[in-house]
mmCIF file of C-alpha atoms and ligand atoms in Angstrom:
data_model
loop_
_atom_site.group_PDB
_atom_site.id
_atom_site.type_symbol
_atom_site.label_atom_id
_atom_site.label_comp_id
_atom_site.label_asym_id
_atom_site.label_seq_id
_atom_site.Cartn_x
_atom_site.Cartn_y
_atom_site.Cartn_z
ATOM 1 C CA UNK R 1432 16.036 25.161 -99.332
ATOM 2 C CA UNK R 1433 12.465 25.769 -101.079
ATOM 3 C CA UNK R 1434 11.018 22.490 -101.780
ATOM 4 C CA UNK R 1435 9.200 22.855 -105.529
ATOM 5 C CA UNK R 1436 8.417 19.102 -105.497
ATOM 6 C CA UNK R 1437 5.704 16.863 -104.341
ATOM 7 C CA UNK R 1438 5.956 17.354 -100.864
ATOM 8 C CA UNK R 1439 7.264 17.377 -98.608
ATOM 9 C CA UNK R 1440 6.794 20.976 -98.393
ATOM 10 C CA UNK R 1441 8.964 24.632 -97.384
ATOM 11 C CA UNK R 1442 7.758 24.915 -93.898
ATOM 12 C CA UNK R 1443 6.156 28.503 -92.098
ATOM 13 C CA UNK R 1444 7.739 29.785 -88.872
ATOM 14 C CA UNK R 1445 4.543 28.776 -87.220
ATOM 15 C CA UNK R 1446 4.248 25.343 -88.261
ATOM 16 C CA UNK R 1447 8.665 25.002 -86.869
ATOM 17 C CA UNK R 1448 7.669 26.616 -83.463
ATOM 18 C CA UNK R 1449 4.994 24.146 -83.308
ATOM 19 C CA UNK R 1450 7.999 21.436 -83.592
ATOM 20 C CA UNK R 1451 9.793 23.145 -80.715
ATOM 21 C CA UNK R 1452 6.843 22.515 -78.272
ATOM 22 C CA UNK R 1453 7.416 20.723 -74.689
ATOM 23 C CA UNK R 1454 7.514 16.646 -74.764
ATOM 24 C CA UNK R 1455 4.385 14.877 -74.275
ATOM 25 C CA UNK R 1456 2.733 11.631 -73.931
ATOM 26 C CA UNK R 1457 0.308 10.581 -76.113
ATOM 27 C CA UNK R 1458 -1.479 8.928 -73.029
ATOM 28 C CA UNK R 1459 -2.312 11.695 -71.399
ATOM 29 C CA UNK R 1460 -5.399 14.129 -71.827
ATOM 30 C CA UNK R 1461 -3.403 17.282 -73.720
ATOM 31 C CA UNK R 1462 -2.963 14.309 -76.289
ATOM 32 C CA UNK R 1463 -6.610 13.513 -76.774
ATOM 33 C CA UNK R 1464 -7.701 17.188 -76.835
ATOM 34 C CA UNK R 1465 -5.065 18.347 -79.385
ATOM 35 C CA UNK R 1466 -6.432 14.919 -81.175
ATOM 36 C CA UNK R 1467 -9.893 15.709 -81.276
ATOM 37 C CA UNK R 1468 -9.095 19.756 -82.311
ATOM 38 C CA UNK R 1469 -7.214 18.352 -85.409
ATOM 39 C CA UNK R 1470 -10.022 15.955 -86.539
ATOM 40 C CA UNK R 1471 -12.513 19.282 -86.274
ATOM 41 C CA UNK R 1472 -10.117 21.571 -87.999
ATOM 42 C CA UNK R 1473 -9.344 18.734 -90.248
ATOM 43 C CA UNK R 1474 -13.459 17.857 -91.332
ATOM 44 C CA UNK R 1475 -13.603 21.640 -91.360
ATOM 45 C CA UNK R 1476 -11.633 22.033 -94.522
ATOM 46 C CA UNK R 1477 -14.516 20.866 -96.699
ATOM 47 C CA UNK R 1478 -17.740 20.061 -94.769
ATOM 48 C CA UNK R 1479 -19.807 21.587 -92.351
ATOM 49 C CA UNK R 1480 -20.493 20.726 -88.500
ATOM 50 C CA UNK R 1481 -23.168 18.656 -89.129
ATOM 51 C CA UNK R 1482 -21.616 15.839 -91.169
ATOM 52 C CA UNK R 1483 -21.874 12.096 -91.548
ATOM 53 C CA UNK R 1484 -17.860 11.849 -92.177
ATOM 54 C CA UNK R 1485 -15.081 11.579 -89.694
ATOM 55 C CA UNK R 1486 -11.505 11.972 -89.699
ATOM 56 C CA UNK R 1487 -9.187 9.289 -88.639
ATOM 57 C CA UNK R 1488 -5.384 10.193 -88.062
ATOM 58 C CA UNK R 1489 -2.654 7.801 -88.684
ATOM 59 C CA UNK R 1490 1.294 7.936 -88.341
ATOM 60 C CA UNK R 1491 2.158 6.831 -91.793
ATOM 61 C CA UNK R 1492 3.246 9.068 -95.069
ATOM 62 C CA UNK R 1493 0.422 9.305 -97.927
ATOM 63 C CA UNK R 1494 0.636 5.822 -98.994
ATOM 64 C CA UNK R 1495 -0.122 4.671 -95.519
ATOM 65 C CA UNK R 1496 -3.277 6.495 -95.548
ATOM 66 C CA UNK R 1497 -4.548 5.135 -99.306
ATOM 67 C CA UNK R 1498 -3.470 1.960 -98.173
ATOM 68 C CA UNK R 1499 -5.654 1.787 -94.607
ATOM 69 C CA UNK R 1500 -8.841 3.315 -96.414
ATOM 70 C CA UNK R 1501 -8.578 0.183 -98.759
ATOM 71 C CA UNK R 1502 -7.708 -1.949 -96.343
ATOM 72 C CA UNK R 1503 -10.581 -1.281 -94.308
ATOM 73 C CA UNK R 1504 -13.096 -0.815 -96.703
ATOM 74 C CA UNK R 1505 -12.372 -2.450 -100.234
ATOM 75 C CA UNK R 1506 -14.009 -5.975 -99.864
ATOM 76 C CA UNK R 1507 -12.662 -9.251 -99.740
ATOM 77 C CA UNK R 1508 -16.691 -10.570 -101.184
ATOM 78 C CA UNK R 1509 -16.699 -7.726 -103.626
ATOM 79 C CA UNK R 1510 -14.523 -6.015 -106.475
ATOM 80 C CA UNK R 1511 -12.425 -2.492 -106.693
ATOM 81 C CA UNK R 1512 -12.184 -1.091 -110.069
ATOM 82 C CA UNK R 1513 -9.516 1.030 -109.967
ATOM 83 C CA UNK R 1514 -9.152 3.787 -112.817
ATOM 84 C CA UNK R 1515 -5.650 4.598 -113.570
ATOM 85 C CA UNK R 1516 -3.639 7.093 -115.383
ATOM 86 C CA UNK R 1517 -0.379 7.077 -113.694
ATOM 87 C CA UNK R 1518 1.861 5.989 -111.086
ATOM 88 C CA UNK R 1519 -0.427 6.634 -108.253
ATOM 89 C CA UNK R 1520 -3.581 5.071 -109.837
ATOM 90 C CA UNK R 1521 -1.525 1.771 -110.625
ATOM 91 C CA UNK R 1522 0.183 1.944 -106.906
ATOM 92 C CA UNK R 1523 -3.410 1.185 -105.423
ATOM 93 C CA UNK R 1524 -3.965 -1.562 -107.713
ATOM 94 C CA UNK R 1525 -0.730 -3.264 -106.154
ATOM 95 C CA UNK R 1526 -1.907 -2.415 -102.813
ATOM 96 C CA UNK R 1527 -5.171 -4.615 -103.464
ATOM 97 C CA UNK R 1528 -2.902 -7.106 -105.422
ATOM 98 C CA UNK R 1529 -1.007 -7.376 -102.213
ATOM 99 C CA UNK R 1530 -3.857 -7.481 -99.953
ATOM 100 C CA UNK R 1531 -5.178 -10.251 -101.638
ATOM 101 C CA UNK R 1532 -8.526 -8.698 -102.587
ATOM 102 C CA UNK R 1533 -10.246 -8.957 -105.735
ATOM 103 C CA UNK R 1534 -9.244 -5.933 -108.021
ATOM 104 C CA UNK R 1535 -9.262 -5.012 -111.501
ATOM 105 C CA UNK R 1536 -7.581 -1.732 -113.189
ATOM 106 C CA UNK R 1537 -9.334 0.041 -116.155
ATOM 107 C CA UNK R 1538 -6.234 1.552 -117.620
ATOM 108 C CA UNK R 1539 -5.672 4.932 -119.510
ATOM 109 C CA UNK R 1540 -2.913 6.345 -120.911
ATOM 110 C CA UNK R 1541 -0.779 8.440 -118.363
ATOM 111 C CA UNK R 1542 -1.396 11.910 -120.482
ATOM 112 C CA UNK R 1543 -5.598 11.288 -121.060
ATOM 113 C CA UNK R 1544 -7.975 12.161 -118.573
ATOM 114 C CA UNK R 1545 -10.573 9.137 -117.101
ATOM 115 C CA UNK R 1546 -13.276 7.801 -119.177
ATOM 116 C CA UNK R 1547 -16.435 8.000 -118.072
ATOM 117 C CA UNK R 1548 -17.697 5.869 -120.682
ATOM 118 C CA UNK R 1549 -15.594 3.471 -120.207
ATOM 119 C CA UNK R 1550 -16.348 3.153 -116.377
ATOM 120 C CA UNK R 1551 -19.809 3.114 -117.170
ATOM 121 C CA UNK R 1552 -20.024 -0.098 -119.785
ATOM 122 C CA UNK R 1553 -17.734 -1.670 -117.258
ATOM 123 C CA UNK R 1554 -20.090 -0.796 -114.103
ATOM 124 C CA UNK R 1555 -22.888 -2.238 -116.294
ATOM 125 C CA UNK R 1556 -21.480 -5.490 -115.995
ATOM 126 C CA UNK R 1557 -22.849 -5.688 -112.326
ATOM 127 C CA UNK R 1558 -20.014 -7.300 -110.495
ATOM 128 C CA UNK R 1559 -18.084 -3.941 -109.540
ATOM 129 C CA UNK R 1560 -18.722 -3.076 -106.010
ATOM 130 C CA UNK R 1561 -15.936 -0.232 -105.097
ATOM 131 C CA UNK R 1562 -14.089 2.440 -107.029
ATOM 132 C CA UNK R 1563 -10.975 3.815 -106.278
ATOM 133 C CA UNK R 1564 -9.619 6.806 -108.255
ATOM 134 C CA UNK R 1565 -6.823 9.447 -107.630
ATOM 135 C CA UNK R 1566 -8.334 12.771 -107.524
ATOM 136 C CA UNK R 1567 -4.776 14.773 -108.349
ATOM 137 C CA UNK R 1568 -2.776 12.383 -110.266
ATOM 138 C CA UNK R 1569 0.811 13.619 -109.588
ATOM 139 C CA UNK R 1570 2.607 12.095 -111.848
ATOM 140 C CA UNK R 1571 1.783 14.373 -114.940
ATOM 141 C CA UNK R 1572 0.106 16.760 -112.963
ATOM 142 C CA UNK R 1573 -3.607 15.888 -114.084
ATOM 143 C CA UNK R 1574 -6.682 17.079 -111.704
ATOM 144 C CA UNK R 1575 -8.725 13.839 -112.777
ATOM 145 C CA UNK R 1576 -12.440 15.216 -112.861
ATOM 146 C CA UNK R 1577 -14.432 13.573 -110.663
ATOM 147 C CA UNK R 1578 -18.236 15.044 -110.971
ATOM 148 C CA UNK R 1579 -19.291 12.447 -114.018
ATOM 149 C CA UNK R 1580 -17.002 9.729 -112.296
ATOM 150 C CA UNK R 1581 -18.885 10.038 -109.225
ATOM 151 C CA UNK R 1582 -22.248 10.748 -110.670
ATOM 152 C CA UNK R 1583 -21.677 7.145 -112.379
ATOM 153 C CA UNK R 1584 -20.417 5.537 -109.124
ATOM 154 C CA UNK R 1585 -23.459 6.875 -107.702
ATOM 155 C CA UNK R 1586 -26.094 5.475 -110.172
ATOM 156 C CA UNK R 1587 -24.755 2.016 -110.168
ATOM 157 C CA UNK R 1588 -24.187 1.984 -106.545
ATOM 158 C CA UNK R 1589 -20.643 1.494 -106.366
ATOM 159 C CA UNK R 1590 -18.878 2.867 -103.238
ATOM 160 C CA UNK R 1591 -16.068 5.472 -104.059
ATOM 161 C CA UNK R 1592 -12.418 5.822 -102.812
ATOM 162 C CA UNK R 1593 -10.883 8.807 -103.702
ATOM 163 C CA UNK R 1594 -6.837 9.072 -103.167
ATOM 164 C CA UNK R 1595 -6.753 12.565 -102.450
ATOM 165 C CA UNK R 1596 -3.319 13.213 -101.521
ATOM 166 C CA UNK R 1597 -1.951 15.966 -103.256
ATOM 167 C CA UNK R 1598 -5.387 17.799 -103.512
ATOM 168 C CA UNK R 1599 -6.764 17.686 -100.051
ATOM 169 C CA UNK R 1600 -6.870 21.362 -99.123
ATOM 170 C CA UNK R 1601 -5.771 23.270 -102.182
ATOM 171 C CA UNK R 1602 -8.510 22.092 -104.889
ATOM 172 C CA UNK R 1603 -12.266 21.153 -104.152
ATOM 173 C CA UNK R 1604 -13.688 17.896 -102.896
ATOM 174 C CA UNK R 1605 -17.114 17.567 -103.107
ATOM 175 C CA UNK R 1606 -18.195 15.294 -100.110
ATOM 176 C CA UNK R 1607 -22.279 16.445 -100.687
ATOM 177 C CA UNK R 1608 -22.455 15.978 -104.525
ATOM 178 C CA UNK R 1609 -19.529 13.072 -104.884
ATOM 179 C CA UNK R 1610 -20.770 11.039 -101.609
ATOM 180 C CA UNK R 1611 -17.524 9.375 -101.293
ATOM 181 C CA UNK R 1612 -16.992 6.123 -99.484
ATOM 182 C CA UNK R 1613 -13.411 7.173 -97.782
ATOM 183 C CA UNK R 1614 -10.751 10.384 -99.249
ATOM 184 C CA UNK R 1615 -7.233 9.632 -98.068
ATOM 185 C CA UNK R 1616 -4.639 12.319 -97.417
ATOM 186 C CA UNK R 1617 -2.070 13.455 -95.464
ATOM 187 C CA UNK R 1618 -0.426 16.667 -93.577
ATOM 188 C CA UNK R 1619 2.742 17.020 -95.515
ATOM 189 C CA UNK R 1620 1.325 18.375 -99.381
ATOM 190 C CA UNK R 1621 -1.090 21.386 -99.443
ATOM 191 C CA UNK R 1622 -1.636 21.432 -96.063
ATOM 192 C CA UNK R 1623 1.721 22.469 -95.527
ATOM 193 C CA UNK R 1624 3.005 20.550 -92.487
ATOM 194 C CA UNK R 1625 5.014 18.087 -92.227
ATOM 195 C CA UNK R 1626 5.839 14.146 -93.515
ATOM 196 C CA UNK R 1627 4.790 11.281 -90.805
ATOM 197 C CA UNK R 1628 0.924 12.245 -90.237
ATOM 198 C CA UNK R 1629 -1.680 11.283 -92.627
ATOM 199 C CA UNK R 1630 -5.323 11.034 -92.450
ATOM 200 C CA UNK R 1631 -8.616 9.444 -93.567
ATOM 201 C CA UNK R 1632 -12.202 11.313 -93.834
ATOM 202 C CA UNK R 1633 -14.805 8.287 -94.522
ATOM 203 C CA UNK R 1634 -18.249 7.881 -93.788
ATOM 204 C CA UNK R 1635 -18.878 7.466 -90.186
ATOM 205 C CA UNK R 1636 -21.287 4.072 -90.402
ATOM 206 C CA UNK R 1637 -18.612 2.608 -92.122
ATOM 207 C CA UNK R 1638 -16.247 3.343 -89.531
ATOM 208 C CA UNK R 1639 -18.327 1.953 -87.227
ATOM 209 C CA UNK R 1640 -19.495 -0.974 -89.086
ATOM 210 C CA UNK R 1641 -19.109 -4.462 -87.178
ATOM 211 C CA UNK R 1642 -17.095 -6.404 -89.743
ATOM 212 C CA UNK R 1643 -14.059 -5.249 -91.231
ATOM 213 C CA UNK R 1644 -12.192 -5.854 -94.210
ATOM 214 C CA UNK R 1645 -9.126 -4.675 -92.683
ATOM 215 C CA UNK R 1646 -6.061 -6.892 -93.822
ATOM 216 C CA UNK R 1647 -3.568 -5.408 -91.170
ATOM 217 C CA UNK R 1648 -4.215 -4.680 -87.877
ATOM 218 C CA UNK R 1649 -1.791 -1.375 -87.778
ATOM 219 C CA UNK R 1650 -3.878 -0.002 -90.804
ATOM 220 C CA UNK R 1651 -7.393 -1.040 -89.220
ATOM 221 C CA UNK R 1652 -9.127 2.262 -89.806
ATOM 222 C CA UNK R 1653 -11.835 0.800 -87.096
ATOM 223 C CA UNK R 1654 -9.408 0.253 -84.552
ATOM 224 C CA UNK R 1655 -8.398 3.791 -84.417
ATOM 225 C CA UNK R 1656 -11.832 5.234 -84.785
ATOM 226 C CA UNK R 1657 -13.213 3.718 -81.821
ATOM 227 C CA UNK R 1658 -10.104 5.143 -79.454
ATOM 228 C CA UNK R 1659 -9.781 8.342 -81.444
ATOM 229 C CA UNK R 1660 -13.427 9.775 -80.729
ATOM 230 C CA UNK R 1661 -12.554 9.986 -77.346
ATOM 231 C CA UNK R 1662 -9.173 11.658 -78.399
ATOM 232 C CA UNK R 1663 -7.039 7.949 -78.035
ATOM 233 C CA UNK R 1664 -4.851 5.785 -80.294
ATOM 234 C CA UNK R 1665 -4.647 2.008 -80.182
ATOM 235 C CA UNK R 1666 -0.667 2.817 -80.677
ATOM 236 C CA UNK R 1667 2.124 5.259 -80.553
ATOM 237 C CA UNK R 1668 1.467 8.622 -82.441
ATOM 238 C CA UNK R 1669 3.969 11.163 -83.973
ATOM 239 C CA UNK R 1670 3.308 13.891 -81.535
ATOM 240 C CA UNK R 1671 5.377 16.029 -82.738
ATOM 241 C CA UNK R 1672 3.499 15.816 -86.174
ATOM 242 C CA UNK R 1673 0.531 16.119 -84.614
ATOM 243 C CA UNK R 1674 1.519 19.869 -82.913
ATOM 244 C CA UNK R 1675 2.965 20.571 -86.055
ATOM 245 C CA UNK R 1676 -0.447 19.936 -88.126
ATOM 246 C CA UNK R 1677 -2.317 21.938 -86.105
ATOM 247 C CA UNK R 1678 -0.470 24.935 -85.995
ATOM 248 C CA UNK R 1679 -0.678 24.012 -89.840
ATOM 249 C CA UNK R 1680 -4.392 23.887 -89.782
ATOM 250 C CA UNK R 1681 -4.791 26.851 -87.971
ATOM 251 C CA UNK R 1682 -2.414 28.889 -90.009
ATOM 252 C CA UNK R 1683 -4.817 27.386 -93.131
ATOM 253 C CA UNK R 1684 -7.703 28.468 -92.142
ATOM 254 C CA UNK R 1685 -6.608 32.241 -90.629
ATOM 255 C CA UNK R 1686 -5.218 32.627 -94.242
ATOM 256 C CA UNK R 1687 -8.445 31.645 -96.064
ATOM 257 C CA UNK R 1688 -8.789 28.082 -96.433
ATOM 258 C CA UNK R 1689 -8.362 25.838 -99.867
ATOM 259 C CA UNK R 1690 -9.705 28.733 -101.974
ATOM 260 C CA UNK R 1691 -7.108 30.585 -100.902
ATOM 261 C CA UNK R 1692 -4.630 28.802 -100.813
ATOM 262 C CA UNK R 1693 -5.938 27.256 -104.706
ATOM 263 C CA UNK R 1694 -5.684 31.414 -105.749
ATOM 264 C CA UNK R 1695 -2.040 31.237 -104.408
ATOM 265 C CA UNK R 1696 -0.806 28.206 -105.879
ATOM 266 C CA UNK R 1697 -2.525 29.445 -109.014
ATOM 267 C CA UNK R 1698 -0.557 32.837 -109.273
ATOM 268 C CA UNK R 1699 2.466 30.813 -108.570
ATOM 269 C CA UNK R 1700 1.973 28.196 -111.331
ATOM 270 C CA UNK R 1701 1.304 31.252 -114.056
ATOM 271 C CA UNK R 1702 4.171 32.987 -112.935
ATOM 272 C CA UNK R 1703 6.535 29.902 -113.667
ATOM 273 C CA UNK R 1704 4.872 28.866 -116.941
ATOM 274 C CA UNK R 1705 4.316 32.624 -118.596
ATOM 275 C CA UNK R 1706 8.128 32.618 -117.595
ATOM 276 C CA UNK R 1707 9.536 29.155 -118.795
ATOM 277 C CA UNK R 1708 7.329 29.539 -122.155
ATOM 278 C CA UNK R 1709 9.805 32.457 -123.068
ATOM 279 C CA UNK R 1710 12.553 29.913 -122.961
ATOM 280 C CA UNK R 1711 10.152 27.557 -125.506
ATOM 281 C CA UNK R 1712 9.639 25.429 -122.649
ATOM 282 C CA UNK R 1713 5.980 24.325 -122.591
ATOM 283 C CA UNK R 1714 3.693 22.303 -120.334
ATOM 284 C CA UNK R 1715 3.242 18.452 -120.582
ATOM 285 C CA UNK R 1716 -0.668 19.078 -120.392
ATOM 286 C CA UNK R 1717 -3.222 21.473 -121.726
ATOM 287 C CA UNK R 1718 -3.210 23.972 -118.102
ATOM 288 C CA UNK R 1719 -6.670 23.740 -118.043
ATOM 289 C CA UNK R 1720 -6.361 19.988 -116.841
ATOM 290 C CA UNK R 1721 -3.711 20.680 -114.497
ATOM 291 C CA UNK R 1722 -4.103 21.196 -111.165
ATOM 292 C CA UNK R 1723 -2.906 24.002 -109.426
ATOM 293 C CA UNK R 1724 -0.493 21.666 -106.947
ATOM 294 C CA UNK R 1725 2.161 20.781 -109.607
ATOM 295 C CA UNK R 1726 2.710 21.494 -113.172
ATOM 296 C CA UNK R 1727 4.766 18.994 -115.462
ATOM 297 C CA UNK R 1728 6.974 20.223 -117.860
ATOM 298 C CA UNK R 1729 8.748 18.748 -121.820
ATOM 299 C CA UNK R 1730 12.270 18.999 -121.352
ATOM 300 C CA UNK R 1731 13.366 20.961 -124.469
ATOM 301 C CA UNK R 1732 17.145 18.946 -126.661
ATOM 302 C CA UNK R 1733 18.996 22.041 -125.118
ATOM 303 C CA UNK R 1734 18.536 21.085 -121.650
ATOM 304 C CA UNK R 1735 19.094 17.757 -119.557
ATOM 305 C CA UNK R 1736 16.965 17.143 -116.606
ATOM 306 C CA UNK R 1737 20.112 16.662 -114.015
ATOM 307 C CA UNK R 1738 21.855 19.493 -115.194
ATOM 308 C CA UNK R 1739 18.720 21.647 -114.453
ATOM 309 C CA UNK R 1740 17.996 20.127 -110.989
ATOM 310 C CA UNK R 1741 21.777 20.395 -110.248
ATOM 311 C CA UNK R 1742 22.231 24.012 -110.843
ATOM 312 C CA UNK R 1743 19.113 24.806 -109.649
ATOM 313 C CA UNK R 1744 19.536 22.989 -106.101
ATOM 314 C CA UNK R 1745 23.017 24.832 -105.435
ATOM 315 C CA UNK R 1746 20.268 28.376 -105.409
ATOM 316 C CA UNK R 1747 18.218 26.249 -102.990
ATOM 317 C CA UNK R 1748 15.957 24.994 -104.988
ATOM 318 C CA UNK R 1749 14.551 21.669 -105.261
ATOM 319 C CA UNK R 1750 12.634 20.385 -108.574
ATOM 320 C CA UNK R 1751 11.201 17.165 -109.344
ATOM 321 C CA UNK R 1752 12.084 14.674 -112.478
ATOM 322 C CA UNK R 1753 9.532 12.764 -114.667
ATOM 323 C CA UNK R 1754 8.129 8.870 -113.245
ATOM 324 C CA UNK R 1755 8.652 5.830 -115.015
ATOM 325 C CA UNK R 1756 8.217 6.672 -118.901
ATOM 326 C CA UNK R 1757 8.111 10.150 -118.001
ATOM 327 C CA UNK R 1758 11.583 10.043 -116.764
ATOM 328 C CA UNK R 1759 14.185 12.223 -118.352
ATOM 329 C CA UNK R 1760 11.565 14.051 -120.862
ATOM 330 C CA UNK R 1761 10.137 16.217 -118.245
ATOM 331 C CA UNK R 1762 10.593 17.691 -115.280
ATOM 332 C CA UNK R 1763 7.889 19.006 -112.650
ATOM 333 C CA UNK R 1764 7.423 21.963 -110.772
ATOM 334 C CA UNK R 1765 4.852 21.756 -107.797
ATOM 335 C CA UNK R 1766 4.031 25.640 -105.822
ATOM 336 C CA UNK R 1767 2.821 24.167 -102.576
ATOM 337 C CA UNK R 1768 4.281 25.739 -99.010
ATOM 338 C CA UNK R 1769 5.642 28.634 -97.558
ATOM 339 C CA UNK R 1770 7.096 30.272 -100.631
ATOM 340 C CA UNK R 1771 6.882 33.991 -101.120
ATOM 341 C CA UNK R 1772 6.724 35.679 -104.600
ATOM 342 C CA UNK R 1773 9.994 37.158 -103.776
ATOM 343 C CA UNK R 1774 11.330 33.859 -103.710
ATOM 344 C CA UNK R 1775 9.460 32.271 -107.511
ATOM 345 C CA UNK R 1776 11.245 36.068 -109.137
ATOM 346 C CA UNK R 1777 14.499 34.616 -107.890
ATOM 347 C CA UNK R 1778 13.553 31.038 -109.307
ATOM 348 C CA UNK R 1779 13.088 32.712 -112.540
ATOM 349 C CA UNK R 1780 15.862 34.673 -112.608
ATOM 350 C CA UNK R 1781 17.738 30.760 -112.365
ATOM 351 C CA UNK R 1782 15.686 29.326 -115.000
ATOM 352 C CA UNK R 1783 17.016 32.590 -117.386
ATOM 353 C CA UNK R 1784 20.742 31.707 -115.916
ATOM 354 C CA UNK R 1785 20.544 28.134 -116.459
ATOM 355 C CA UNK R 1786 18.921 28.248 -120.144
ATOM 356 C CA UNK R 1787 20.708 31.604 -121.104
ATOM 357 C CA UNK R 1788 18.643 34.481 -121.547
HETATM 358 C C1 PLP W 984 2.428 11.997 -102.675
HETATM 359 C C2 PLP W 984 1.317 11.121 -103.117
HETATM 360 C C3 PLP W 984 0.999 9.929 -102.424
HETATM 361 C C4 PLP W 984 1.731 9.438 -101.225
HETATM 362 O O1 PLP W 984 3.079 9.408 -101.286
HETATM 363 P P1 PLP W 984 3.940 9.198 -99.965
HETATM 364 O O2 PLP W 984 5.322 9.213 -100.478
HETATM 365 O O3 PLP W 984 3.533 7.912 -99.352
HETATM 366 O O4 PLP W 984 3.611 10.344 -99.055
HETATM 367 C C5 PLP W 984 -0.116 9.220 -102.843
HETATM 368 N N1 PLP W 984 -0.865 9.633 -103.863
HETATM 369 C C6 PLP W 984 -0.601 10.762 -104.528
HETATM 370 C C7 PLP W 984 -1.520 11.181 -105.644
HETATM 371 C C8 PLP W 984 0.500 11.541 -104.182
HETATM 372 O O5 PLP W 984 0.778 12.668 -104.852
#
């Protein structure tokens, strides 16, 4: 099956052998080594050796990871302003809801980018202390553009949390220019391994702080930082998940890194939409604010969204529907994982089947 949704992702060979490796403990000193390698290969995505931000691994899917950075950092004796424009955006506003904390959501609509301006009268105010924004916003398909939003952040001293999820590794986070707080992602979306590990890269004198805000203990980014520099875990990891993201990681990096991979997922995304707008089908979003993960597509009258996924599934493919208000007026097509151009021709040749050429 190629997986054209979301994630989880087509896997390589390399990153299957990796699943195939011999049992181990995660008490034991191969555990901590292979621990400490994917934290470097992981920081080494974006920053340089001589950084102020670590990684900290969890077992969890994506949401575990957005949900342990604010956890851990968004204050109990402060305020998150959350910007949203779709699903994931208003999931992290529940998250805070749930955790009790003070939180507020400056809502846009799902198909406009954020406003600046409006985060800036709003920062004015005085009382906002965090930020937390989604960086690729998956439900339409948006890369939200986070220069200005962090450029803001910056000049009113509020500390930003960026949900990178379906970016991290395939579109560029600036850790130098944006000085984020805490990015959240995980191993299963552009970096092409698979669902169960998920990380956080966050400023390493927060980590280390005294105090936490942490509402959970599993989700305590702390906890895990202290064990982890030394390789450990305070509990039980997916082992397995780890060997698999490294062989991930290393397969990342031999091919290039996230420019690469960005170029690839690129050529992919222009193949499909030069291709579906000869069937009239057109993108939900100028492609200019898309990112290159996933691109969200307007159902045209002639075609319903099940029938699509349906005969497209039995050719082993798997495509995504529409969220929420979204539902059953688009579908979306994301190019992340092992897919060859051999495979997207044969996709196309579907699409022409399915909507009669
Ligand atoms: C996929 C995704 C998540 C996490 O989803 P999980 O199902 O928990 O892995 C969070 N945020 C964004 C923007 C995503 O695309």
């Amino acid at each position: 099956m190629i997986l054209l949704n979301p994630g989880p992702v087509t896997l390589s060979q390399s990153v299957r052998n990796a699943l195939n490796g011999d049992d181990l403990c995660h008490r034991e000193p191969e555990f901590a080594a292979m621990t400490k390698r994917i934290c470097q290969k992981l920081e080494a995505v974006y920053l340089t050796t001589q950084t102020e931000y670590k990684s900290v691994l969890l077992t969890t899917s994506g949401s575990g990871a957005v949900e342990a950075m604010l956890s851990t950092f968004s204050p109990s004796d402060g305020k998150t302003l959350v910007l949203c424009n779709g699903v994931y955006g208003e999931r992290m506003v529940t998250m805070l809801q749930r955790q009790s904390k003070p939180v507020e959501a400056l809502m846009n609509e799902w198909c406009s980018p954020l406003c600046p301006l409006k985060l800036e009268e709003r920062l004015a105010l005085g009382d906002i202390t965090h930020v937390a924004v989604v960086h690729h916003e998956t439900t339409t398909g948006r890369l939200n553009e986070l220069s200005a939003i962090a450029a803001i952040c910056l000049r009113y001293g509020a500390k930003l949390m960026i949900d990178a999820v379906s970016s991290f590794g395939a579109e560029w986070i600036d850790f130098d220019s944006w000085q984020p707080l805490a990015v959240a992602a995980t191993a299963n979306k552009c970096l092409h391994s698979i669902p169960g590990v998920a990380f956080v890269i966050a400023r390493e004198l927060a980590l280390q702080q005294q105090k936490s805000a942490a509402t959970t203990l599993y989700l305590d980014l702390q906890l895990y930082y202290r064990e982890q520099r030394q390789g450990w875990s305070p509990f039980t990891q997916a082992v397995q998940g780890f060997m698999a993201l490294e062989a991930a990681l290393d397969e990342f990096h031999q091919l290039g890194g996230w420019q690469a991979r960005r170029e690839s997922y690129q050529r992919r995304g222009e193949m499909i939409s030069s291709h579906l707008a000869t069937h009239n089908i057109q993108p939900l979003l100028n492609l200019t604010e898309s990112s290159c993960v996933l691109r969200t597509y307007v159902l045209s009258d002639t075609i319903e969204y099940h029938i699509l996924h349906d005969e497209l599934k039995k050719a082993g493919f798997t495509i995504y529907a529409g969220q929420g208000q979204l539902g059953g007026k688009v579908f979306r097509v994301a190019v992340m994982g092992a897919i060859s151009d051999f495979e997207i021709q044969h996709l196309l040749m579907l699409f022409d089947k399915v909507m009669g050429c």
